[in-house]
PDB file of C-alpha atoms and ligand atoms in Angstrom:
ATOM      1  CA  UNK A   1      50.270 -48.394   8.317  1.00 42.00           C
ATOM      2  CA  UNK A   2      51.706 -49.857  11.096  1.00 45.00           C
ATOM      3  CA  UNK A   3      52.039 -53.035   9.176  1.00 45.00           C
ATOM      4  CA  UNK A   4      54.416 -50.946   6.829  1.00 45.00           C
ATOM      5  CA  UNK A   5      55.993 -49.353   9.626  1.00 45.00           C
ATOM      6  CA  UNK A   6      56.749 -53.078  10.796  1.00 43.00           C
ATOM      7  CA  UNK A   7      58.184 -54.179   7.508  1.00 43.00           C
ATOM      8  CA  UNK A   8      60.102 -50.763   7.183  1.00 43.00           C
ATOM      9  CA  UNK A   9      61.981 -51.584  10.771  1.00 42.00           C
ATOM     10  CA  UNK A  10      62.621 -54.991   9.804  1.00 40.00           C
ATOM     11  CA  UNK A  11      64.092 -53.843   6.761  1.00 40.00           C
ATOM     12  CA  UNK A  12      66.452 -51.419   8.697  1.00 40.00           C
ATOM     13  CA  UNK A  13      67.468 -53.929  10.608  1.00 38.00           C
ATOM     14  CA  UNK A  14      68.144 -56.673   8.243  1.00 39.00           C
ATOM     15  CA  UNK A  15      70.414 -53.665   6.576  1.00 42.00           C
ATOM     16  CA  UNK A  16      71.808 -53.002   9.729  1.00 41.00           C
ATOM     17  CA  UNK A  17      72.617 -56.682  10.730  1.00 39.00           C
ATOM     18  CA  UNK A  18      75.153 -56.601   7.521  1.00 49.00           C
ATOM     19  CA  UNK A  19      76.621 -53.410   8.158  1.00 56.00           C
ATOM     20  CA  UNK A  20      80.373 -54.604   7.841  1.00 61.00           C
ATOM     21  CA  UNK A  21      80.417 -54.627   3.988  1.00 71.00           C
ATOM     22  CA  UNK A  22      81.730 -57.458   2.508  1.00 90.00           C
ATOM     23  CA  UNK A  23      85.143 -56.339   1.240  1.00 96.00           C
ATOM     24  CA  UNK A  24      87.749 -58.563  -0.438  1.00 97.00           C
ATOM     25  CA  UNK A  25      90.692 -58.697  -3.556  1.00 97.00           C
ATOM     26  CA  UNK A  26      88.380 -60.094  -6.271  1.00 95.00           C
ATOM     27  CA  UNK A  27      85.015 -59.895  -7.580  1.00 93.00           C
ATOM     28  CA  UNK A  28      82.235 -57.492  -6.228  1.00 93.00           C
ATOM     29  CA  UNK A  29      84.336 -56.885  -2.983  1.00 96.00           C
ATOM     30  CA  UNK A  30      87.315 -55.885  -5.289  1.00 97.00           C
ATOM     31  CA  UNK A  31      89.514 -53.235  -4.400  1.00 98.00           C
ATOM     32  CA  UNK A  32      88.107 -50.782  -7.176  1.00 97.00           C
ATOM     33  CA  UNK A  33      84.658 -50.901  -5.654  1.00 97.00           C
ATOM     34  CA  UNK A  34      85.870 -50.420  -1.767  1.00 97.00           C
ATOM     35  CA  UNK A  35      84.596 -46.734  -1.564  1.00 97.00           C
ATOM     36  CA  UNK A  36      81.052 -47.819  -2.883  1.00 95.00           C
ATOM     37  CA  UNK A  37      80.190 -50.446  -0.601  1.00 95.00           C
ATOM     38  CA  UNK A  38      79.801 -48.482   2.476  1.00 94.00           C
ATOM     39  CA  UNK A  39      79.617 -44.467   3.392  1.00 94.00           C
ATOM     40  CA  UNK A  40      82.749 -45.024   5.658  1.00 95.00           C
ATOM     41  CA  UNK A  41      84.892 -46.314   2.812  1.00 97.00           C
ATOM     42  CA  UNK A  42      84.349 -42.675   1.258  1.00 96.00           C
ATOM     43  CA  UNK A  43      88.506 -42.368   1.336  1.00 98.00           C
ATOM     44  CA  UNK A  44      89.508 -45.164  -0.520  1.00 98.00           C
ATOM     45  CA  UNK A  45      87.638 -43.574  -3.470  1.00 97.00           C
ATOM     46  CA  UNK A  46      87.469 -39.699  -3.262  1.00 97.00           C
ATOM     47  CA  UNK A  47      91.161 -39.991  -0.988  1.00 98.00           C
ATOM     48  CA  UNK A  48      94.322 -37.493  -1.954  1.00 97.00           C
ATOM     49  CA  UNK A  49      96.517 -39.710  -0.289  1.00 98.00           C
ATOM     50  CA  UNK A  50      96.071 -43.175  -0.160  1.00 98.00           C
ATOM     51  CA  UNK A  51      98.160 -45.929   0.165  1.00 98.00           C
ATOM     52  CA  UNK A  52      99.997 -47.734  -1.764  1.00 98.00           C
ATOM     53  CA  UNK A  53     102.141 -46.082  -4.355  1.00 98.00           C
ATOM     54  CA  UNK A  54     105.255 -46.607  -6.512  1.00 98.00           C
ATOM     55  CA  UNK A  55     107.683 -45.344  -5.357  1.00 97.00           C
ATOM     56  CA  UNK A  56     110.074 -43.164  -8.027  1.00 94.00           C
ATOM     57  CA  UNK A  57     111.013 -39.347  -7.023  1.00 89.00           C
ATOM     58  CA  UNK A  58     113.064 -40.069  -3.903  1.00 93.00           C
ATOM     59  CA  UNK A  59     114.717 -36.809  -2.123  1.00 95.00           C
ATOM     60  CA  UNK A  60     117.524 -38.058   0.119  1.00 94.00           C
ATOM     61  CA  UNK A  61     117.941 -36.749   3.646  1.00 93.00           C
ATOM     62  CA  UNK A  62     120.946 -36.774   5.890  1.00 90.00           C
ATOM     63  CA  UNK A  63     118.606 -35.439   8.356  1.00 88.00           C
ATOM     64  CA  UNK A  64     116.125 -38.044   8.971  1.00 88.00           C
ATOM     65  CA  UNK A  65     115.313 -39.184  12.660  1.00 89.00           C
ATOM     66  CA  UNK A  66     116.390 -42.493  13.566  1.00 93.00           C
ATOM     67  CA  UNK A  67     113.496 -45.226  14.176  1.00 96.00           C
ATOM     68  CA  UNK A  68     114.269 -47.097  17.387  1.00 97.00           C
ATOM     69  CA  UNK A  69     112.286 -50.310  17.633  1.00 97.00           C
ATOM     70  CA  UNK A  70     111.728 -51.639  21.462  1.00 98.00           C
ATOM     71  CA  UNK A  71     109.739 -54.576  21.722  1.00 98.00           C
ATOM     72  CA  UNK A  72     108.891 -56.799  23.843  1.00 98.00           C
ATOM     73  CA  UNK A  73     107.669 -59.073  21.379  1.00 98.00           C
ATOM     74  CA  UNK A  74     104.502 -60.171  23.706  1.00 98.00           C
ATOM     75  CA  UNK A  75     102.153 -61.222  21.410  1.00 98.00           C
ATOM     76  CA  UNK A  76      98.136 -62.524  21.908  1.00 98.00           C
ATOM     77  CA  UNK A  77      97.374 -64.681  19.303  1.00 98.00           C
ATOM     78  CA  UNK A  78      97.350 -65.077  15.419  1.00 98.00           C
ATOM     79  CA  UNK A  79      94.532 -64.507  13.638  1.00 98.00           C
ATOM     80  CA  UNK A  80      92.794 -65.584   9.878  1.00 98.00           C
ATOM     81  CA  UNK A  81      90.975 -62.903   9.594  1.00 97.00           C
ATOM     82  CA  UNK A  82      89.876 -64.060   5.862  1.00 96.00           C
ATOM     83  CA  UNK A  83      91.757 -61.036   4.046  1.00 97.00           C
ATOM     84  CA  UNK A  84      95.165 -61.830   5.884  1.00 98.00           C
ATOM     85  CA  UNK A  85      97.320 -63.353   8.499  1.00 98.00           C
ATOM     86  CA  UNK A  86      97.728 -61.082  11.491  1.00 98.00           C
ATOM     87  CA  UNK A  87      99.247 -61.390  14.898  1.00 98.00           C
ATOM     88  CA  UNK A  88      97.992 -59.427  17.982  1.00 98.00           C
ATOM     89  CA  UNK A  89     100.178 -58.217  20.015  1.00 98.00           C
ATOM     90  CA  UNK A  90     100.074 -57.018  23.973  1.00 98.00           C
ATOM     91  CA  UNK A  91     100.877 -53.294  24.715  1.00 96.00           C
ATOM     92  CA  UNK A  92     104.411 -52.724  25.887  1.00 96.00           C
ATOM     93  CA  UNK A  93     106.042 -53.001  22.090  1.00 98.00           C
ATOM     94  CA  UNK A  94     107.505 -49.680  21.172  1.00 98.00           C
ATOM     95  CA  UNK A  95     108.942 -47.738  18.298  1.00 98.00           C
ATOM     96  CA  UNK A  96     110.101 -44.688  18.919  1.00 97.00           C
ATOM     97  CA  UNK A  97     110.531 -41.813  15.872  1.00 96.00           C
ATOM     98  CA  UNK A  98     110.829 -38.467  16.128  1.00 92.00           C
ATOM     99  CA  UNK A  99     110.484 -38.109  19.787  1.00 92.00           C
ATOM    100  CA  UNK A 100     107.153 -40.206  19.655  1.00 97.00           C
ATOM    101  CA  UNK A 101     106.100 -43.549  21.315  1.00 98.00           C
ATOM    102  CA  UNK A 102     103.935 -45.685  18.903  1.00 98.00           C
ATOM    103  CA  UNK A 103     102.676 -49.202  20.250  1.00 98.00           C
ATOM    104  CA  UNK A 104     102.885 -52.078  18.155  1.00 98.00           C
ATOM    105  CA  UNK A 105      99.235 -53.318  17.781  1.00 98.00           C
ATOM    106  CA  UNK A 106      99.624 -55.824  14.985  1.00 98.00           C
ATOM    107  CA  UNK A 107     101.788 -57.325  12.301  1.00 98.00           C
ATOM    108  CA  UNK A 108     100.079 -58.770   8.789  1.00 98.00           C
ATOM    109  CA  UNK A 109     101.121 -59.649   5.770  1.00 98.00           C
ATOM    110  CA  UNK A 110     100.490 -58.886   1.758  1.00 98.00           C
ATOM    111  CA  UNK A 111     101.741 -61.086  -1.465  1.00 98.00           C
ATOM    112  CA  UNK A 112     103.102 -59.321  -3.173  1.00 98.00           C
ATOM    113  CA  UNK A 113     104.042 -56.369  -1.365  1.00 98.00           C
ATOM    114  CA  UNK A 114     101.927 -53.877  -1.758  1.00 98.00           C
ATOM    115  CA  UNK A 115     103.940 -50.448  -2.652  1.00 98.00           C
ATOM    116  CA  UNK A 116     106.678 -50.780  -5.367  1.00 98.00           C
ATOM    117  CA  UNK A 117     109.630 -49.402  -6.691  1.00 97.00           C
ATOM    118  CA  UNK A 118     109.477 -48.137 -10.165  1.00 97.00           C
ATOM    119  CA  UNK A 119     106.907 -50.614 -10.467  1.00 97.00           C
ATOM    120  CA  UNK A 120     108.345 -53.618  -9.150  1.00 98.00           C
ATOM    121  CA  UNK A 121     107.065 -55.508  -6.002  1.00 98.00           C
ATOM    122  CA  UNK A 122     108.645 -57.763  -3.747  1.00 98.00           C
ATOM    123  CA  UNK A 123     106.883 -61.288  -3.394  1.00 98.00           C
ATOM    124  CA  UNK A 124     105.994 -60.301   0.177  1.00 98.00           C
ATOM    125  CA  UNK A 125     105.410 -57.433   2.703  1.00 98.00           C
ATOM    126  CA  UNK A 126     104.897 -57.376   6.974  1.00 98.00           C
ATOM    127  CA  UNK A 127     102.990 -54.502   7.710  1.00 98.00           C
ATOM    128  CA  UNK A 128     103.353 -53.702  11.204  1.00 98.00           C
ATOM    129  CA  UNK A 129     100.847 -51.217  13.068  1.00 98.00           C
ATOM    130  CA  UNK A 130     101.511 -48.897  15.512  1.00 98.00           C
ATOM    131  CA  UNK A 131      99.568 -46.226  16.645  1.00 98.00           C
ATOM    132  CA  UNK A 132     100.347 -43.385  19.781  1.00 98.00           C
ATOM    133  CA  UNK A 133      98.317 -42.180  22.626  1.00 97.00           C
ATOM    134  CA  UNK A 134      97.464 -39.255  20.856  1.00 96.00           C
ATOM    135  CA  UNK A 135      95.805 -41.673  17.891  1.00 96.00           C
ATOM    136  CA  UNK A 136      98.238 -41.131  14.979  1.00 97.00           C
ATOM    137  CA  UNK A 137      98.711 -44.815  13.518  1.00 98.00           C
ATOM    138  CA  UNK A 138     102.616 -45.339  12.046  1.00 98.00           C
ATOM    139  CA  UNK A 139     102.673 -48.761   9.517  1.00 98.00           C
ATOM    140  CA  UNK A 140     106.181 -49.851   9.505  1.00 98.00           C
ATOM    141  CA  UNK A 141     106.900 -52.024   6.205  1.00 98.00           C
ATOM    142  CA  UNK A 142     109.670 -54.707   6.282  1.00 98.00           C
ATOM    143  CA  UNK A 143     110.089 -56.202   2.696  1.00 98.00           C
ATOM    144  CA  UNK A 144     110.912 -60.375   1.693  1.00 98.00           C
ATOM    145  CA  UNK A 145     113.139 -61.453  -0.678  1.00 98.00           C
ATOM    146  CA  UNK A 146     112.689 -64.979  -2.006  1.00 98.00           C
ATOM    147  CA  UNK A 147     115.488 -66.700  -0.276  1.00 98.00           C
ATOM    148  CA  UNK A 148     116.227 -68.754   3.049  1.00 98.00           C
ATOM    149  CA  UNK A 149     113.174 -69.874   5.064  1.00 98.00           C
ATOM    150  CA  UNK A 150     112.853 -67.424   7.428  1.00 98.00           C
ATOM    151  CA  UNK A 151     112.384 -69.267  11.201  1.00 98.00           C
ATOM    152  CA  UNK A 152     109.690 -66.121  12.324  1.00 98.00           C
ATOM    153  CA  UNK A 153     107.462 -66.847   9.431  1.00 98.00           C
ATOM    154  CA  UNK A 154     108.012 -70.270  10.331  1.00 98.00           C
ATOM    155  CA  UNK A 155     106.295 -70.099  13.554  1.00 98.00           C
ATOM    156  CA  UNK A 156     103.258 -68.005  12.562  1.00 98.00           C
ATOM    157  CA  UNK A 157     102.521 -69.761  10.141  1.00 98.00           C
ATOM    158  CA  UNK A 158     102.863 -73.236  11.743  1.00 98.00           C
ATOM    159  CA  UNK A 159     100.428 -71.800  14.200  1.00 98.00           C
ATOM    160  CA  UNK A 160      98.445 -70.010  11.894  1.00 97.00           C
ATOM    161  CA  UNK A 161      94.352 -71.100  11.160  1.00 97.00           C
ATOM    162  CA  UNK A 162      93.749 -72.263   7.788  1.00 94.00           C
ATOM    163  CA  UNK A 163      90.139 -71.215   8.043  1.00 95.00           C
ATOM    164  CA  UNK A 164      88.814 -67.674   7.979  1.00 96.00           C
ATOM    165  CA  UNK A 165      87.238 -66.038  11.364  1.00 96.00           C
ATOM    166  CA  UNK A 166      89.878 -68.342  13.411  1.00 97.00           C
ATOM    167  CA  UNK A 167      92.544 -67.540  15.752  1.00 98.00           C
ATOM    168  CA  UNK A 168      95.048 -69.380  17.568  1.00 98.00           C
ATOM    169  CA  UNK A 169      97.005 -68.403  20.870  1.00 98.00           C
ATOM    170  CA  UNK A 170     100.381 -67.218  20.632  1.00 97.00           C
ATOM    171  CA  UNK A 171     102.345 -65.929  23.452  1.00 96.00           C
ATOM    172  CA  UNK A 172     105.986 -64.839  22.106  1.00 97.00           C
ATOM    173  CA  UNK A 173     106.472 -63.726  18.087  1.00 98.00           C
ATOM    174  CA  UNK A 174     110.145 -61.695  17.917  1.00 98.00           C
ATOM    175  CA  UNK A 175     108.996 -59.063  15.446  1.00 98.00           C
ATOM    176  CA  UNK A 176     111.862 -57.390  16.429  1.00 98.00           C
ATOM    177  CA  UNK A 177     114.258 -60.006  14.683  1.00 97.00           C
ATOM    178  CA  UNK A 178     111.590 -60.052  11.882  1.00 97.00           C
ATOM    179  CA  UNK A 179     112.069 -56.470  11.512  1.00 97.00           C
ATOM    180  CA  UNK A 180     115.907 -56.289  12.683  1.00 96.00           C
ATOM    181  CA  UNK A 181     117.914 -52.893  12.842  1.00 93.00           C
ATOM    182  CA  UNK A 182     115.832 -49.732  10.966  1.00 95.00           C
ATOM    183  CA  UNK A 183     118.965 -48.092   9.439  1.00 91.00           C
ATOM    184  CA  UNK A 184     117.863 -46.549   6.075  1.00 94.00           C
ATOM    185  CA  UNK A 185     114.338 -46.413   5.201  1.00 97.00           C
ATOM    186  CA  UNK A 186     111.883 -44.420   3.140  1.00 97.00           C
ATOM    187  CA  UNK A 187     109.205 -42.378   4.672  1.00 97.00           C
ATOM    188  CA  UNK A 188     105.722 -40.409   3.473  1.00 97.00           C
ATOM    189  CA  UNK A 189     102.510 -39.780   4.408  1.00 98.00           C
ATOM    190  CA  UNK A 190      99.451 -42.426   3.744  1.00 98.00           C
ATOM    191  CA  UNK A 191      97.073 -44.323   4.557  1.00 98.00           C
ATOM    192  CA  UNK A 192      95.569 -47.360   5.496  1.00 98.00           C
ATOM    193  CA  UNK A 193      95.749 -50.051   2.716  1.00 98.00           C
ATOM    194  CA  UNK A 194      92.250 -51.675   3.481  1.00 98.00           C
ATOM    195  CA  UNK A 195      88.617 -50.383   4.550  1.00 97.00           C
ATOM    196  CA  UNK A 196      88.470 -48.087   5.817  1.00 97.00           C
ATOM    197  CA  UNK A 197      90.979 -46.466   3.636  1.00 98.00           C
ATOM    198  CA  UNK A 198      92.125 -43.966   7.158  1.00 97.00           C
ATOM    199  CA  UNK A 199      94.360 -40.832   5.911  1.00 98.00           C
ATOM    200  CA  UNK A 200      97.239 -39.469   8.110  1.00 97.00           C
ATOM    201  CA  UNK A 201      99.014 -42.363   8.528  1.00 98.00           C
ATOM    202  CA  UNK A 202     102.832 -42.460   8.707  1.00 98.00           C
ATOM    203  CA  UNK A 203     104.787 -44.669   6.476  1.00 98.00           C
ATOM    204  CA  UNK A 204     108.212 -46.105   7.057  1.00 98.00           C
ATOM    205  CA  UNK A 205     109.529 -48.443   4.718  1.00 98.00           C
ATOM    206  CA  UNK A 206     112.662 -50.325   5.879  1.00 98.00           C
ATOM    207  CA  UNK A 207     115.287 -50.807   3.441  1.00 96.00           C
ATOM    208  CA  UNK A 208     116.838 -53.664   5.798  1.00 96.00           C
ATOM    209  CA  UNK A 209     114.568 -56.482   3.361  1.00 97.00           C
ATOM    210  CA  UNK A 210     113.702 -60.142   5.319  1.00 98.00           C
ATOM    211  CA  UNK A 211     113.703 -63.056   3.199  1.00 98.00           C
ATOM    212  CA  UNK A 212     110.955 -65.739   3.254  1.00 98.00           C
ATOM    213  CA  UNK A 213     111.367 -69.127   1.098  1.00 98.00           C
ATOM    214  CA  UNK A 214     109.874 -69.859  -2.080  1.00 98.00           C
ATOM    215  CA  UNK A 215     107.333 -72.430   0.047  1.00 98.00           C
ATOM    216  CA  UNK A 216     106.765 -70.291   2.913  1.00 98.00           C
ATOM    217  CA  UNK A 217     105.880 -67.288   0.179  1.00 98.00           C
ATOM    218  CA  UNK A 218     103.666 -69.839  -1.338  1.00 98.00           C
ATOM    219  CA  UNK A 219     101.844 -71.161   1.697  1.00 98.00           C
ATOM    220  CA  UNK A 220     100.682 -67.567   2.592  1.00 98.00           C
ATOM    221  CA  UNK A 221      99.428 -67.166  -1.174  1.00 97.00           C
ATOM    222  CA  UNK A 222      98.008 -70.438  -0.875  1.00 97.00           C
ATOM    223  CA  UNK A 223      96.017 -69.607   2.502  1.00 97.00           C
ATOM    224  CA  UNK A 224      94.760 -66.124   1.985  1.00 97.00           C
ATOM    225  CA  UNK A 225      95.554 -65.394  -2.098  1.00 96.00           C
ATOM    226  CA  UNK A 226      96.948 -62.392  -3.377  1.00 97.00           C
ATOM    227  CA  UNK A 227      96.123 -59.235  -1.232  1.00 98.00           C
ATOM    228  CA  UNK A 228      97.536 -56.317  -2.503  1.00 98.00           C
ATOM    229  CA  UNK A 229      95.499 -53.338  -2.951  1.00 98.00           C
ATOM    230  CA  UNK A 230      96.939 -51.791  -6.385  1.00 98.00           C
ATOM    231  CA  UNK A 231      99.088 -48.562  -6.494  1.00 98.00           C
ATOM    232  CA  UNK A 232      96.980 -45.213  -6.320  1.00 98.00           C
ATOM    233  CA  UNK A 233      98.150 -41.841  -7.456  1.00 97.00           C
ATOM    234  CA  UNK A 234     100.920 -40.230  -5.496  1.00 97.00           C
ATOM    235  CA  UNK A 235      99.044 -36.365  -6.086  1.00 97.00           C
ATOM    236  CA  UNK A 236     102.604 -35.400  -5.663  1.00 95.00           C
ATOM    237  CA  UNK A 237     103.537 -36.870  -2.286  1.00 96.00           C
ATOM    238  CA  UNK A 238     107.031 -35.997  -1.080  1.00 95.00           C
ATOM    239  CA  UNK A 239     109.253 -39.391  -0.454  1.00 96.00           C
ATOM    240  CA  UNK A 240     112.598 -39.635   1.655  1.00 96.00           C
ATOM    241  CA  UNK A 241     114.397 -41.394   2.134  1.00 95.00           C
ATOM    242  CA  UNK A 242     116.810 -41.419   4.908  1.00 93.00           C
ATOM    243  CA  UNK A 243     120.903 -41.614   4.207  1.00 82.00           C
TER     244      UNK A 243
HETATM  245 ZN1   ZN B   1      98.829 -54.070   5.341  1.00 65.23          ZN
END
């Protein structure tokens, strides 16, 4: 019995040790199987409003807060984490909407972008995370047009680990010129785009696009592969966009 009991704990353990499922784009990991590989994925599956979507049925607003971006572009380090690039950034980066103060945690990127419009991505997307003292987490999007090498992308990704679970010091990225002036952009509610799949996040999608080169659009693609999660049903999500 206590032989069993022995093997039993060992097995717990063993089943603990691995208890980051392995999540990824393709295969077993694929996004279609996310909510099944572990009990805290349960949104990505059974979810009313997940992220991404395509965006169609806009309702235009003339009365749509302005987004105020203030950062001090202080960043930590980038990061391969194996399902993107990502750069860390030190508190102090601010975007203000609606009377609210979200910190800039990180900026990552997708190829291709990961919502579209009437089904048509861009080749590339910067997510960039925010989240307020109160916990509510704010994603601001800033799409790429294939077009002149952009010099931000440059340096990330001239700094950027070509091996997964690597990192590399970085003390100044200017996500603020990545991101530039927030005049019109679209905005609904969310979620997380990865594991766990997190509801109640706030979406604002610039429509001030970046552009990225044809090489640095392939280098990214090249590095990481294509890691967009596919559209999921809007469930009749309200989208506006700002005049
Ligand atoms: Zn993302």
């Amino acid at each position: 019995m206590r032989f069993l009991n022995l093997l039993l704990f060992g097995f717990l353990v063993s089943l603990s040790a691995e208890n980051a499922p392995h999540w990824g784009y393709t295969g077993e990991g694929a996004p279609k199987n996310w909510g099944d590989l572990s009990n805290e994925f349960h949104a990505c599956k059974y979810g009313k409003y997940q992220s991404p979507i395509d965006i169609t049925d806009i309702i235009e607003s003339d009365s749509e807060k302005p987004v105020v971006l203030s950062y001090k572009n202080e960043a930590k380090e980038v990061v391969n984490n194996g399902h993107s690039l990502q750069v860390n950034f030190k508190p102090g980066s601010v975007l203000r909407f609606d009377g609210k103060d979200f910190t800039l945690l990180q900026m990552h990127f997708h190829t291709p972008s990961e919502y579209t419009f009437k089904g048509k991505h861009y080749p590339m997307v910067a997510h960039l995370a925010h989240q307020s003292k109160d916990g509510q987490l704010l994603v601001l999007a800033i799409m790429f047009e294939e077009g002149e090498e952009n010099a931000i992308i440059k340096q990330i990704w001239e700094n950027a680990p070509k091996k997964a679970g690597e990192s590399k010091e970085l003390a100044k990225v200017a996500a603020s010129e990545l991101a530039g002036k927030i005049e019109n952009y679209i905005r609904l509610d969310g979620s997380l785009t990865t594991p766990p799949c997190t509801e109640g996040v706030i979406w604002i999608i610039s429509k001030n696009n970046a552009t990225a080169s044809k090489g640095q659009i392939k280098f990214f693609t090249d590095t990481i592969g294509k890691n967009n999660r596919p559209t999921q049903p809007a469930n009749g999500r309200v989208i506006i966009m700002s005049e």
